[in-house]
């Protein structure tokens, strides 16, 4: 067994743990996003607000997909691919965080 194969689990584990620590924060921001939609009468009256929330939700969904699929290919993938697959969920989570924080209120 080569050294690269011995530690195949390190990048996916680190990525999963970091993404998992962000999940309570994402959940709290989604709960608080209800305040941003208080002045809206529907999706048509505040397209920017709901657009930000929809985009953040999609980014988190893709982040969860990336976290789970990196485990499928981590053992057989080269080391550089493992690193890229481990960084992808973190980047998607940070992008979702930016989208949730910058949600326009009632716009």
mmCIF file of C-alpha atoms in Angstrom:
data_model
loop_
_atom_site.group_PDB
_atom_site.id
_atom_site.type_symbol
_atom_site.label_atom_id
_atom_site.label_comp_id
_atom_site.label_asym_id
_atom_site.label_seq_id
_atom_site.Cartn_x
_atom_site.Cartn_y
_atom_site.Cartn_z
ATOM 1 C CA UNK A 1 0.000 0.000 0.000
ATOM 2 C CA UNK A 2 1.424 3.364 -1.047
ATOM 3 C CA UNK A 3 1.360 6.394 1.245
ATOM 4 C CA UNK A 4 -1.251 8.144 -0.908
ATOM 5 C CA UNK A 5 -3.566 5.175 -0.572
ATOM 6 C CA UNK A 6 -3.004 4.906 3.144
ATOM 7 C CA UNK A 7 -4.355 8.396 3.831
ATOM 8 C CA UNK A 8 -7.077 8.487 1.190
ATOM 9 C CA UNK A 9 -9.693 9.323 3.830
ATOM 10 C CA UNK A 10 -8.106 12.560 5.133
ATOM 11 C CA UNK A 11 -9.384 15.115 2.525
ATOM 12 C CA UNK A 12 -12.996 13.846 2.522
ATOM 13 C CA UNK A 13 -13.058 13.680 6.309
ATOM 14 C CA UNK A 14 -11.728 17.214 6.735
ATOM 15 C CA UNK A 15 -14.146 18.527 4.124
ATOM 16 C CA UNK A 16 -17.127 16.737 5.674
ATOM 17 C CA UNK A 17 -16.298 18.003 9.159
ATOM 18 C CA UNK A 18 -15.849 21.616 8.013
ATOM 19 C CA UNK A 19 -19.052 21.541 5.978
ATOM 20 C CA UNK A 20 -20.876 19.899 8.885
ATOM 21 C CA UNK A 21 -19.798 22.625 11.297
ATOM 22 C CA UNK A 22 -21.362 25.175 8.951
ATOM 23 C CA UNK A 23 -24.751 23.448 8.775
ATOM 24 C CA UNK A 24 -26.123 24.910 12.047
ATOM 25 C CA UNK A 25 -25.121 28.375 10.874
ATOM 26 C CA UNK A 26 -26.792 27.861 7.496
ATOM 27 C CA UNK A 27 -29.921 26.579 9.218
ATOM 28 C CA UNK A 28 -30.021 29.581 11.574
ATOM 29 C CA UNK A 29 -29.637 31.997 8.674
ATOM 30 C CA UNK A 30 -32.422 30.270 6.733
ATOM 31 C CA UNK A 31 -34.669 30.579 9.785
ATOM 32 C CA UNK A 32 -33.828 34.264 10.136
ATOM 33 C CA UNK A 33 -34.395 34.837 6.423
ATOM 34 C CA UNK A 34 -38.119 34.762 7.151
ATOM 35 C CA UNK A 35 -37.707 38.281 8.520
ATOM 36 C CA UNK A 36 -36.373 39.448 5.153
ATOM 37 C CA UNK A 37 -39.598 38.299 3.492
ATOM 38 C CA UNK A 38 -42.010 39.897 5.992
ATOM 39 C CA UNK A 39 -42.796 42.867 3.771
ATOM 40 C CA UNK A 40 -43.299 40.672 0.693
ATOM 41 C CA UNK A 41 -46.770 39.711 -0.482
ATOM 42 C CA UNK A 42 -45.417 36.813 -2.514
ATOM 43 C CA UNK A 43 -42.563 35.725 -4.714
ATOM 44 C CA UNK A 44 -43.556 38.232 -7.398
ATOM 45 C CA UNK A 45 -43.336 41.244 -5.089
ATOM 46 C CA UNK A 46 -39.771 40.509 -3.898
ATOM 47 C CA UNK A 47 -37.907 38.661 -6.653
ATOM 48 C CA UNK A 48 -34.424 39.665 -5.429
ATOM 49 C CA UNK A 49 -35.040 38.416 -1.897
ATOM 50 C CA UNK A 50 -36.447 35.087 -2.979
ATOM 51 C CA UNK A 51 -33.798 34.793 -5.691
ATOM 52 C CA UNK A 52 -31.024 35.072 -3.092
ATOM 53 C CA UNK A 53 -32.699 32.497 -0.878
ATOM 54 C CA UNK A 54 -33.247 30.097 -3.787
ATOM 55 C CA UNK A 55 -29.627 30.458 -4.917
ATOM 56 C CA UNK A 56 -28.338 29.835 -1.385
ATOM 57 C CA UNK A 57 -30.533 26.755 -1.099
ATOM 58 C CA UNK A 58 -29.223 25.386 -4.402
ATOM 59 C CA UNK A 59 -25.609 26.052 -3.395
ATOM 60 C CA UNK A 60 -26.113 24.134 -0.160
ATOM 61 C CA UNK A 61 -27.764 21.283 -2.021
ATOM 62 C CA UNK A 62 -24.815 21.053 -4.414
ATOM 63 C CA UNK A 63 -22.475 21.276 -1.405
ATOM 64 C CA UNK A 64 -24.208 18.298 0.218
ATOM 65 C CA UNK A 65 -24.012 16.388 -3.053
ATOM 66 C CA UNK A 66 -20.313 17.209 -3.319
ATOM 67 C CA UNK A 67 -19.684 16.041 0.251
ATOM 68 C CA UNK A 68 -21.352 12.709 -0.381
ATOM 69 C CA UNK A 69 -19.963 12.041 -3.856
ATOM 70 C CA UNK A 70 -16.364 12.769 -2.859
ATOM 71 C CA UNK A 71 -16.459 9.710 -0.631
ATOM 72 C CA UNK A 72 -17.419 7.511 -3.582
ATOM 73 C CA UNK A 73 -14.352 8.374 -5.657
ATOM 74 C CA UNK A 74 -11.849 9.291 -2.926
ATOM 75 C CA UNK A 75 -10.129 5.922 -2.726
ATOM 76 C CA UNK A 76 -9.485 5.538 -6.456
ATOM 77 C CA UNK A 77 -8.924 9.187 -7.400
ATOM 78 C CA UNK A 78 -5.451 10.728 -7.642
ATOM 79 C CA UNK A 79 -4.361 12.947 -4.774
ATOM 80 C CA UNK A 80 -4.958 16.217 -6.680
ATOM 81 C CA UNK A 81 -8.531 15.184 -7.519
ATOM 82 C CA UNK A 82 -9.136 14.340 -3.861
ATOM 83 C CA UNK A 83 -8.041 17.834 -2.847
ATOM 84 C CA UNK A 84 -10.244 19.505 -5.470
ATOM 85 C CA UNK A 85 -13.224 17.398 -4.420
ATOM 86 C CA UNK A 86 -12.575 18.285 -0.773
ATOM 87 C CA UNK A 87 -12.375 22.017 -1.454
ATOM 88 C CA UNK A 88 -15.555 22.132 -3.575
ATOM 89 C CA UNK A 89 -18.082 21.688 -0.715
ATOM 90 C CA UNK A 90 -16.294 24.280 1.392
ATOM 91 C CA UNK A 91 -16.402 26.781 -1.465
ATOM 92 C CA UNK A 92 -20.067 26.085 -2.122
ATOM 93 C CA UNK A 93 -20.828 26.479 1.580
ATOM 94 C CA UNK A 94 -19.011 29.809 1.747
ATOM 95 C CA UNK A 95 -20.833 31.017 -1.372
ATOM 96 C CA UNK A 96 -24.158 30.039 0.224
ATOM 97 C CA UNK A 97 -23.147 31.888 3.393
ATOM 98 C CA UNK A 98 -22.422 35.030 1.387
ATOM 99 C CA UNK A 99 -25.766 34.711 -0.388
ATOM 100 C CA UNK A 100 -27.640 34.328 2.911
ATOM 101 C CA UNK A 101 -25.854 37.237 4.567
ATOM 102 C CA UNK A 102 -26.369 39.547 1.591
ATOM 103 C CA UNK A 103 -30.073 38.793 1.119
ATOM 104 C CA UNK A 104 -31.849 42.082 0.351
ATOM 105 C CA UNK A 105 -34.736 42.800 2.707
ATOM 106 C CA UNK A 106 -38.036 43.078 0.891
ATOM 107 C CA UNK A 107 -36.535 43.882 -2.511
#
